[in-house]
PDB file of C-alpha atoms and ligand atoms in Angstrom:
ATOM      1  CA  UNK B  26     154.255  32.136  40.802  1.00 93.00           C
ATOM      2  CA  UNK B  27     150.852  32.755  42.293  1.00 97.00           C
ATOM      3  CA  UNK B  28     148.784  35.812  41.572  1.00 98.00           C
ATOM      4  CA  UNK B  29     145.811  36.673  43.767  1.00 98.00           C
ATOM      5  CA  UNK B  30     143.306  39.015  42.254  1.00 98.00           C
ATOM      6  CA  UNK B  31     140.570  40.686  44.292  1.00 98.00           C
ATOM      7  CA  UNK B  32     140.124  37.672  46.530  1.00 98.00           C
ATOM      8  CA  UNK B  33     137.257  37.746  48.949  1.00 98.00           C
ATOM      9  CA  UNK B  34     136.016  34.943  51.403  1.00 98.00           C
ATOM     10  CA  UNK B  35     132.707  35.157  52.987  1.00 98.00           C
ATOM     11  CA  UNK B  36     131.715  32.536  55.516  1.00 98.00           C
ATOM     12  CA  UNK B  37     128.094  31.528  55.856  1.00 96.00           C
ATOM     13  CA  UNK B  38     127.322  33.622  52.781  1.00 92.00           C
ATOM     14  CA  UNK B  39     123.635  34.553  52.383  1.00 91.00           C
ATOM     15  CA  UNK B  40     122.893  33.738  56.028  1.00 94.00           C
ATOM     16  CA  UNK B  41     122.354  36.169  58.927  1.00 95.00           C
ATOM     17  CA  UNK B  42     125.793  35.231  60.367  1.00 95.00           C
ATOM     18  CA  UNK B  43     127.505  35.930  57.074  1.00 96.00           C
ATOM     19  CA  UNK B  44     131.151  37.035  57.766  1.00 97.00           C
ATOM     20  CA  UNK B  45     133.709  38.383  55.369  1.00 98.00           C
ATOM     21  CA  UNK B  46     136.962  36.968  56.580  1.00 98.00           C
ATOM     22  CA  UNK B  47     139.151  38.387  53.780  1.00 98.00           C
ATOM     23  CA  UNK B  48     138.503  40.934  50.967  1.00 98.00           C
ATOM     24  CA  UNK B  49     140.345  43.114  48.337  1.00 98.00           C
ATOM     25  CA  UNK B  50     143.369  40.782  48.388  1.00 98.00           C
ATOM     26  CA  UNK B  51     145.664  41.481  45.527  1.00 98.00           C
ATOM     27  CA  UNK B  52     149.086  39.828  45.946  1.00 98.00           C
ATOM     28  CA  UNK B  53     151.733  38.270  43.885  1.00 97.00           C
ATOM     29  CA  UNK B  54     153.732  35.419  45.480  1.00 97.00           C
ATOM     30  CA  UNK B  55     157.162  35.399  44.059  1.00 96.00           C
ATOM     31  CA  UNK B  56     158.717  32.098  43.286  1.00 97.00           C
ATOM     32  CA  UNK B  57     161.569  30.831  45.390  1.00 97.00           C
ATOM     33  CA  UNK B  58     160.956  33.591  48.006  1.00 98.00           C
ATOM     34  CA  UNK B  59     159.771  33.451  51.491  1.00 98.00           C
ATOM     35  CA  UNK B  60     156.620  35.525  52.086  1.00 98.00           C
ATOM     36  CA  UNK B  61     155.296  36.042  55.644  1.00 98.00           C
ATOM     37  CA  UNK B  62     151.692  37.098  56.359  1.00 98.00           C
ATOM     38  CA  UNK B  63     151.597  38.705  59.655  1.00 98.00           C
ATOM     39  CA  UNK B  64     148.738  40.448  61.617  1.00 96.00           C
ATOM     40  CA  UNK B  65     146.721  39.987  64.766  1.00 95.00           C
ATOM     41  CA  UNK B  66     144.552  36.903  65.476  1.00 95.00           C
ATOM     42  CA  UNK B  67     141.482  37.054  63.377  1.00 97.00           C
ATOM     43  CA  UNK B  68     142.988  39.181  60.639  1.00 98.00           C
ATOM     44  CA  UNK B  69     142.458  36.487  58.010  1.00 98.00           C
ATOM     45  CA  UNK B  70     145.891  34.786  57.646  1.00 98.00           C
ATOM     46  CA  UNK B  71     144.728  31.224  57.902  1.00 98.00           C
ATOM     47  CA  UNK B  72     141.764  31.880  55.571  1.00 98.00           C
ATOM     48  CA  UNK B  73     144.055  33.351  53.036  1.00 98.00           C
ATOM     49  CA  UNK B  74     146.700  30.517  53.252  1.00 98.00           C
ATOM     50  CA  UNK B  75     143.941  27.926  52.814  1.00 97.00           C
ATOM     51  CA  UNK B  76     142.771  29.731  49.729  1.00 97.00           C
ATOM     52  CA  UNK B  77     146.156  30.041  48.274  1.00 97.00           C
ATOM     53  CA  UNK B  78     146.802  26.430  48.970  1.00 96.00           C
ATOM     54  CA  UNK B  79     143.606  25.334  47.222  1.00 95.00           C
ATOM     55  CA  UNK B  80     142.157  23.954  50.425  1.00 94.00           C
ATOM     56  CA  UNK B  81     139.197  26.328  50.280  1.00 94.00           C
ATOM     57  CA  UNK B  82     137.713  28.340  47.412  1.00 95.00           C
ATOM     58  CA  UNK B  83     137.362  32.059  47.512  1.00 96.00           C
ATOM     59  CA  UNK B  84     133.838  33.506  47.357  1.00 97.00           C
ATOM     60  CA  UNK B  85     135.110  35.757  44.552  1.00 97.00           C
ATOM     61  CA  UNK B  86     138.262  36.754  42.860  1.00 97.00           C
ATOM     62  CA  UNK B  87     140.876  34.899  40.832  1.00 97.00           C
ATOM     63  CA  UNK B  88     143.971  32.841  41.550  1.00 97.00           C
ATOM     64  CA  UNK B  89     146.490  32.136  38.902  1.00 96.00           C
ATOM     65  CA  UNK B  90     149.169  29.508  39.465  1.00 96.00           C
ATOM     66  CA  UNK B  91     152.044  29.741  37.027  1.00 94.00           C
ATOM     67  CA  UNK B  92     149.724  31.844  34.808  1.00 93.00           C
ATOM     68  CA  UNK B  93     146.934  29.262  34.777  1.00 93.00           C
ATOM     69  CA  UNK B  94     143.593  30.341  36.149  1.00 94.00           C
ATOM     70  CA  UNK B  95     142.695  27.685  38.802  1.00 93.00           C
ATOM     71  CA  UNK B  96     139.798  29.339  40.570  1.00 92.00           C
ATOM     72  CA  UNK B  97     137.029  27.923  38.315  1.00 88.00           C
ATOM     73  CA  UNK B  98     138.415  24.351  38.065  1.00 92.00           C
ATOM     74  CA  UNK B  99     136.183  21.581  39.389  1.00 91.00           C
ATOM     75  CA  UNK B 100     137.236  20.125  42.778  1.00 90.00           C
ATOM     76  CA  UNK B 101     138.813  16.935  41.271  1.00 90.00           C
ATOM     77  CA  UNK B 102     141.369  19.060  39.515  1.00 92.00           C
ATOM     78  CA  UNK B 103     142.071  21.435  42.406  1.00 92.00           C
ATOM     79  CA  UNK B 104     142.524  18.350  44.632  1.00 91.00           C
ATOM     80  CA  UNK B 105     145.192  17.094  42.316  1.00 91.00           C
ATOM     81  CA  UNK B 106     146.858  20.513  41.948  1.00 94.00           C
ATOM     82  CA  UNK B 107     146.799  20.766  45.805  1.00 94.00           C
ATOM     83  CA  UNK B 108     148.538  17.469  46.227  1.00 92.00           C
ATOM     84  CA  UNK B 109     151.239  18.065  43.702  1.00 93.00           C
ATOM     85  CA  UNK B 110     151.866  21.738  44.377  1.00 97.00           C
ATOM     86  CA  UNK B 111     151.557  22.490  48.068  1.00 97.00           C
ATOM     87  CA  UNK B 112     153.053  21.046  51.302  1.00 97.00           C
ATOM     88  CA  UNK B 113     151.172  22.164  54.383  1.00 97.00           C
ATOM     89  CA  UNK B 114     152.495  22.493  57.906  1.00 97.00           C
ATOM     90  CA  UNK B 115     149.319  23.095  59.915  1.00 95.00           C
ATOM     91  CA  UNK B 116     149.196  25.028  63.223  1.00 93.00           C
ATOM     92  CA  UNK B 117     148.295  21.959  65.180  1.00 94.00           C
ATOM     93  CA  UNK B 118     150.281  19.653  62.849  1.00 95.00           C
ATOM     94  CA  UNK B 119     147.206  17.431  62.114  1.00 96.00           C
ATOM     95  CA  UNK B 120     149.091  14.266  62.536  1.00 98.00           C
ATOM     96  CA  UNK B 121     147.111  11.044  62.698  1.00 98.00           C
ATOM     97  CA  UNK B 122     147.296   9.524  66.238  1.00 98.00           C
ATOM     98  CA  UNK B 123     147.867   5.807  66.484  1.00 98.00           C
ATOM     99  CA  UNK B 124     150.077   5.751  63.362  1.00 98.00           C
ATOM    100  CA  UNK B 125     153.863   5.807  63.359  1.00 98.00           C
ATOM    101  CA  UNK B 126     155.937   8.875  62.253  1.00 98.00           C
ATOM    102  CA  UNK B 127     156.906   7.042  59.155  1.00 97.00           C
ATOM    103  CA  UNK B 128     153.383   6.181  58.167  1.00 97.00           C
ATOM    104  CA  UNK B 129     152.200   9.756  58.776  1.00 98.00           C
ATOM    105  CA  UNK B 130     154.852  11.067  56.558  1.00 98.00           C
ATOM    106  CA  UNK B 131     154.072   8.643  53.742  1.00 97.00           C
ATOM    107  CA  UNK B 132     150.261   9.083  53.605  1.00 96.00           C
ATOM    108  CA  UNK B 133     150.195  12.053  51.153  1.00 94.00           C
ATOM    109  CA  UNK B 134     152.122  10.020  48.684  1.00 94.00           C
ATOM    110  CA  UNK B 135     149.816   6.991  48.706  1.00 93.00           C
ATOM    111  CA  UNK B 136     147.602   8.123  45.882  1.00 90.00           C
ATOM    112  CA  UNK B 137     150.709   8.217  43.641  1.00 87.00           C
ATOM    113  CA  UNK B 138     151.146   4.474  43.817  1.00 89.00           C
ATOM    114  CA  UNK B 139     154.941   4.861  44.211  1.00 91.00           C
ATOM    115  CA  UNK B 140     156.607   1.566  45.015  1.00 94.00           C
ATOM    116  CA  UNK B 141     156.427   1.112  48.814  1.00 95.00           C
ATOM    117  CA  UNK B 142     160.136   0.480  49.347  1.00 96.00           C
ATOM    118  CA  UNK B 143     161.072   3.558  47.423  1.00 96.00           C
ATOM    119  CA  UNK B 144     158.538   5.703  49.304  1.00 97.00           C
ATOM    120  CA  UNK B 145     159.677   4.439  52.679  1.00 96.00           C
ATOM    121  CA  UNK B 146     163.255   5.262  51.681  1.00 97.00           C
ATOM    122  CA  UNK B 147     162.200   8.857  50.717  1.00 97.00           C
ATOM    123  CA  UNK B 148     160.437   9.102  54.058  1.00 97.00           C
ATOM    124  CA  UNK B 149     163.596   7.956  55.834  1.00 97.00           C
ATOM    125  CA  UNK B 150     165.690  10.381  53.887  1.00 97.00           C
ATOM    126  CA  UNK B 151     163.424  13.215  55.069  1.00 97.00           C
ATOM    127  CA  UNK B 152     163.624  12.026  58.636  1.00 97.00           C
ATOM    128  CA  UNK B 153     167.383  11.918  58.425  1.00 96.00           C
ATOM    129  CA  UNK B 154     167.588  15.470  57.086  1.00 94.00           C
ATOM    130  CA  UNK B 155     165.259  16.631  59.955  1.00 95.00           C
ATOM    131  CA  UNK B 156     167.245  14.646  62.478  1.00 94.00           C
ATOM    132  CA  UNK B 157     164.554  12.507  63.835  1.00 95.00           C
ATOM    133  CA  UNK B 158     165.437   9.183  62.272  1.00 96.00           C
ATOM    134  CA  UNK B 159     165.323   7.472  65.798  1.00 96.00           C
ATOM    135  CA  UNK B 160     161.624   8.297  66.045  1.00 97.00           C
ATOM    136  CA  UNK B 161     160.628   6.656  62.730  1.00 97.00           C
ATOM    137  CA  UNK B 162     158.610   3.797  64.400  1.00 97.00           C
ATOM    138  CA  UNK B 163     157.187   5.871  67.243  1.00 97.00           C
ATOM    139  CA  UNK B 164     153.521   6.635  67.317  1.00 98.00           C
ATOM    140  CA  UNK B 165     153.148  10.382  66.779  1.00 98.00           C
ATOM    141  CA  UNK B 166     151.253  10.944  70.140  1.00 97.00           C
ATOM    142  CA  UNK B 167     154.523  10.096  71.981  1.00 96.00           C
ATOM    143  CA  UNK B 168     156.546  12.755  70.335  1.00 97.00           C
ATOM    144  CA  UNK B 169     157.552  16.117  71.737  1.00 95.00           C
ATOM    145  CA  UNK B 170     156.074  19.232  70.207  1.00 94.00           C
ATOM    146  CA  UNK B 171     159.287  19.938  68.168  1.00 95.00           C
ATOM    147  CA  UNK B 172     159.403  16.307  66.904  1.00 96.00           C
ATOM    148  CA  UNK B 173     155.770  16.522  65.925  1.00 97.00           C
ATOM    149  CA  UNK B 174     156.507  19.604  63.925  1.00 96.00           C
ATOM    150  CA  UNK B 175     159.481  17.919  62.275  1.00 96.00           C
ATOM    151  CA  UNK B 176     157.144  15.111  61.314  1.00 98.00           C
ATOM    152  CA  UNK B 177     154.629  17.530  59.892  1.00 97.00           C
ATOM    153  CA  UNK B 178     157.530  19.117  57.887  1.00 97.00           C
ATOM    154  CA  UNK B 179     158.643  15.759  56.545  1.00 97.00           C
ATOM    155  CA  UNK B 180     155.031  14.956  55.557  1.00 97.00           C
ATOM    156  CA  UNK B 181     154.714  18.322  53.809  1.00 97.00           C
ATOM    157  CA  UNK B 182     157.794  17.534  51.700  1.00 97.00           C
ATOM    158  CA  UNK B 183     157.152  13.877  50.868  1.00 97.00           C
ATOM    159  CA  UNK B 184     155.654  14.779  47.383  1.00 96.00           C
ATOM    160  CA  UNK B 185     158.519  17.346  46.847  1.00 96.00           C
ATOM    161  CA  UNK B 186     156.047  20.324  46.327  1.00 97.00           C
ATOM    162  CA  UNK B 187     157.332  23.559  44.899  1.00 98.00           C
ATOM    163  CA  UNK B 188     155.398  25.451  47.592  1.00 98.00           C
ATOM    164  CA  UNK B 189     155.578  25.030  51.352  1.00 98.00           C
ATOM    165  CA  UNK B 190     152.832  26.651  53.479  1.00 98.00           C
ATOM    166  CA  UNK B 191     153.196  26.980  57.302  1.00 98.00           C
ATOM    167  CA  UNK B 192     150.558  28.279  59.646  1.00 98.00           C
ATOM    168  CA  UNK B 193     151.835  29.939  62.918  1.00 97.00           C
ATOM    169  CA  UNK B 194     154.748  27.410  62.900  1.00 97.00           C
ATOM    170  CA  UNK B 195     156.384  28.751  66.037  1.00 96.00           C
ATOM    171  CA  UNK B 196     153.211  29.054  68.095  1.00 95.00           C
ATOM    172  CA  UNK B 197     153.941  26.001  70.193  1.00 92.00           C
ATOM    173  CA  UNK B 198     157.751  26.202  70.178  1.00 94.00           C
ATOM    174  CA  UNK B 199     160.297  27.798  72.516  1.00 95.00           C
ATOM    175  CA  UNK B 200     162.883  30.278  71.210  1.00 96.00           C
ATOM    176  CA  UNK B 201     165.496  27.621  70.436  1.00 95.00           C
ATOM    177  CA  UNK B 202     163.135  25.400  68.540  1.00 95.00           C
ATOM    178  CA  UNK B 203     161.742  28.420  66.697  1.00 96.00           C
ATOM    179  CA  UNK B 204     165.117  29.323  65.534  1.00 96.00           C
ATOM    180  CA  UNK B 205     165.623  25.615  64.474  1.00 95.00           C
ATOM    181  CA  UNK B 206     162.474  25.936  62.507  1.00 96.00           C
ATOM    182  CA  UNK B 207     163.678  28.991  60.716  1.00 97.00           C
ATOM    183  CA  UNK B 208     166.933  27.181  59.853  1.00 97.00           C
ATOM    184  CA  UNK B 209     164.948  24.441  58.159  1.00 96.00           C
ATOM    185  CA  UNK B 210     162.964  27.099  56.287  1.00 98.00           C
ATOM    186  CA  UNK B 211     166.184  28.686  55.163  1.00 98.00           C
ATOM    187  CA  UNK B 212     167.422  25.300  53.855  1.00 97.00           C
ATOM    188  CA  UNK B 213     164.141  24.795  51.987  1.00 97.00           C
ATOM    189  CA  UNK B 214     164.344  28.215  50.399  1.00 98.00           C
ATOM    190  CA  UNK B 215     167.990  27.495  49.478  1.00 98.00           C
ATOM    191  CA  UNK B 216     166.700  24.347  47.693  1.00 97.00           C
ATOM    192  CA  UNK B 217     164.330  26.607  45.616  1.00 98.00           C
ATOM    193  CA  UNK B 218     161.014  26.061  47.362  1.00 98.00           C
ATOM    194  CA  UNK B 219     158.471  28.983  47.506  1.00 98.00           C
ATOM    195  CA  UNK B 220     157.516  29.441  51.164  1.00 98.00           C
ATOM    196  CA  UNK B 221     154.467  31.125  52.740  1.00 98.00           C
ATOM    197  CA  UNK B 222     154.245  31.537  56.435  1.00 98.00           C
ATOM    198  CA  UNK B 223     151.437  33.033  58.583  1.00 98.00           C
ATOM    199  CA  UNK B 224     152.816  34.366  61.784  1.00 97.00           C
ATOM    200  CA  UNK B 225     152.761  37.099  64.325  1.00 95.00           C
ATOM    201  CA  UNK B 226     156.098  36.078  65.846  1.00 96.00           C
ATOM    202  CA  UNK B 227     158.947  38.615  65.316  1.00 96.00           C
ATOM    203  CA  UNK B 228     161.376  35.771  65.410  1.00 97.00           C
ATOM    204  CA  UNK B 229     159.780  34.662  62.114  1.00 98.00           C
ATOM    205  CA  UNK B 230     159.030  37.912  60.327  1.00 97.00           C
ATOM    206  CA  UNK B 231     162.197  39.686  61.326  1.00 96.00           C
ATOM    207  CA  UNK B 232     164.290  36.845  60.172  1.00 97.00           C
ATOM    208  CA  UNK B 233     166.870  37.676  57.551  1.00 97.00           C
ATOM    209  CA  UNK B 234     165.606  34.796  55.351  1.00 98.00           C
ATOM    210  CA  UNK B 235     162.265  36.542  54.750  1.00 98.00           C
ATOM    211  CA  UNK B 236     161.824  38.289  51.379  1.00 98.00           C
ATOM    212  CA  UNK B 237     158.405  39.846  51.891  1.00 98.00           C
ATOM    213  CA  UNK B 238     156.255  40.762  54.780  1.00 98.00           C
ATOM    214  CA  UNK B 239     152.559  41.315  54.142  1.00 98.00           C
ATOM    215  CA  UNK B 240     150.676  42.769  57.032  1.00 98.00           C
ATOM    216  CA  UNK B 241     146.938  41.968  57.427  1.00 98.00           C
ATOM    217  CA  UNK B 242     144.231  43.549  59.519  1.00 98.00           C
ATOM    218  CA  UNK B 243     140.573  42.892  59.531  1.00 98.00           C
ATOM    219  CA  UNK B 244     140.675  40.747  56.389  1.00 98.00           C
ATOM    220  CA  UNK B 245     142.729  43.368  54.343  1.00 98.00           C
ATOM    221  CA  UNK B 246     146.264  43.752  53.360  1.00 98.00           C
ATOM    222  CA  UNK B 247     147.413  46.960  54.957  1.00 98.00           C
ATOM    223  CA  UNK B 248     151.080  46.965  54.342  1.00 97.00           C
ATOM    224  CA  UNK B 249     153.645  45.222  52.052  1.00 96.00           C
ATOM    225  CA  UNK B 250     157.379  45.270  52.655  1.00 96.00           C
ATOM    226  CA  UNK B 251     159.619  43.781  49.986  1.00 93.00           C
ATOM    227  CA  UNK B 252     162.772  43.120  51.934  1.00 89.00           C
ATOM    228  CA  UNK B 253     164.667  41.583  48.942  1.00 84.00           C
TER     229      UNK B 253
HETATM  230  P1  LIG O 326     143.892  34.414  61.650  1.00 94.54           P
HETATM  231  O1  LIG O 326     144.386  33.169  60.995  1.00 94.54           O
HETATM  232  O2  LIG O 326     144.537  35.604  61.106  1.00 94.54           O
HETATM  233  O3  LIG O 326     143.833  34.410  63.060  1.00 94.54           O
HETATM  234  P2  LIG O 326     141.477  33.451  60.364  1.00 94.54           P
HETATM  235  O4  LIG O 326     141.718  33.482  58.894  1.00 94.54           O
HETATM  236  O5  LIG O 326     141.508  32.150  61.113  1.00 94.54           O
HETATM  237  O6  LIG O 326     142.417  34.541  61.106  1.00 94.54           O
HETATM  238  O7  LIG O 326     140.018  34.068  60.622  1.00 94.54           O
HETATM  239  C1  LIG O 326     139.588  35.373  60.091  1.00 94.54           C
HETATM  240  C2  LIG O 326     138.153  35.631  60.541  1.00 94.54           C
HETATM  241  O8  LIG O 326     137.280  34.636  59.908  1.00 94.54           O
HETATM  242  C3  LIG O 326     137.978  35.395  62.051  1.00 94.54           C
HETATM  243  O9  LIG O 326     137.128  36.496  62.520  1.00 94.54           O
HETATM  244  C4  LIG O 326     137.315  33.993  62.143  1.00 94.54           C
HETATM  245  O10 LIG O 326     136.517  34.016  63.253  1.00 94.54           O
HETATM  246  C5  LIG O 326     136.530  33.975  60.799  1.00 94.54           C
HETATM  247  N1  LIG O 326     136.348  32.587  60.327  1.00 94.54           N
HETATM  248  C6  LIG O 326     137.412  31.708  60.107  1.00 94.54           C
HETATM  249  N2  LIG O 326     136.910  30.549  59.639  1.00 94.54           N
HETATM  250  C7  LIG O 326     135.577  30.563  59.751  1.00 94.54           C
HETATM  251  C8  LIG O 326     134.550  29.686  59.455  1.00 94.54           C
HETATM  252  N3  LIG O 326     134.722  28.480  59.027  1.00 94.54           N
HETATM  253  N4  LIG O 326     133.223  30.190  59.585  1.00 94.54           N
HETATM  254  C9  LIG O 326     133.014  31.422  60.042  1.00 94.54           C
HETATM  255  N5  LIG O 326     133.963  32.408  60.382  1.00 94.54           N
HETATM  256  C10 LIG O 326     135.235  31.925  60.161  1.00 94.54           C
HETATM  257 MG1  LIG O 327     145.308  31.566  61.950  1.00 94.54          MG
END
């Protein structure tokens, strides 16, 4: 479980161009549920997801992960927590060009020192689950948008994190691929993952698999609907 308490993020704090991207954020992320953050562009969704996922620090406020306060930990600890706890599916996927699908997927596991053969088998298992085994040796720049996303999903899962975070996952997908994405998400939830998605796509936030919809506007939470 994640508890956010009075989270605020100010970019360029103390400078003339200081900008408060999110503030007064109090939210509990329930385990093994799917929470969607919706709201117009610029409402603070990406900023909040990156704070939740320990990719950036809040300017003030507290984050508790499984009842442990992690906000004040030094970077070397938060980096380790991030790696073990969260799998990210970035809006533009952030795959590394020039490298194969397989290598891209394995990279987040390299610091573990897992035996290479075992790691490669785990990556292949994920590719099979996501039905892109045939693309394993392909360089990522030669993939379609949907295949790039599946590669990004596999990479997010390689360390078997309890949390999966996806930022605007259907922004570059047509309706059919978007439905396919939500099917994958439904499977991950059924496996017990806790899922957070930022999206203003009704196909995402109106999906029956969603448990909680948090609406953001101008950096604030303005509505919270617990669907289940
Ligand atoms: P959303 O994901 O909902 O579109 P963001 O979290 O990306 O919103 O951005 C919220 C606001 O914070 C926007 O006005 C954006 O311009 C601003 N912002 C985001 N990142 C930065 C940054 N690194 N420096 C300055 N302002 C930023
Ligand atoms: Mg965003």
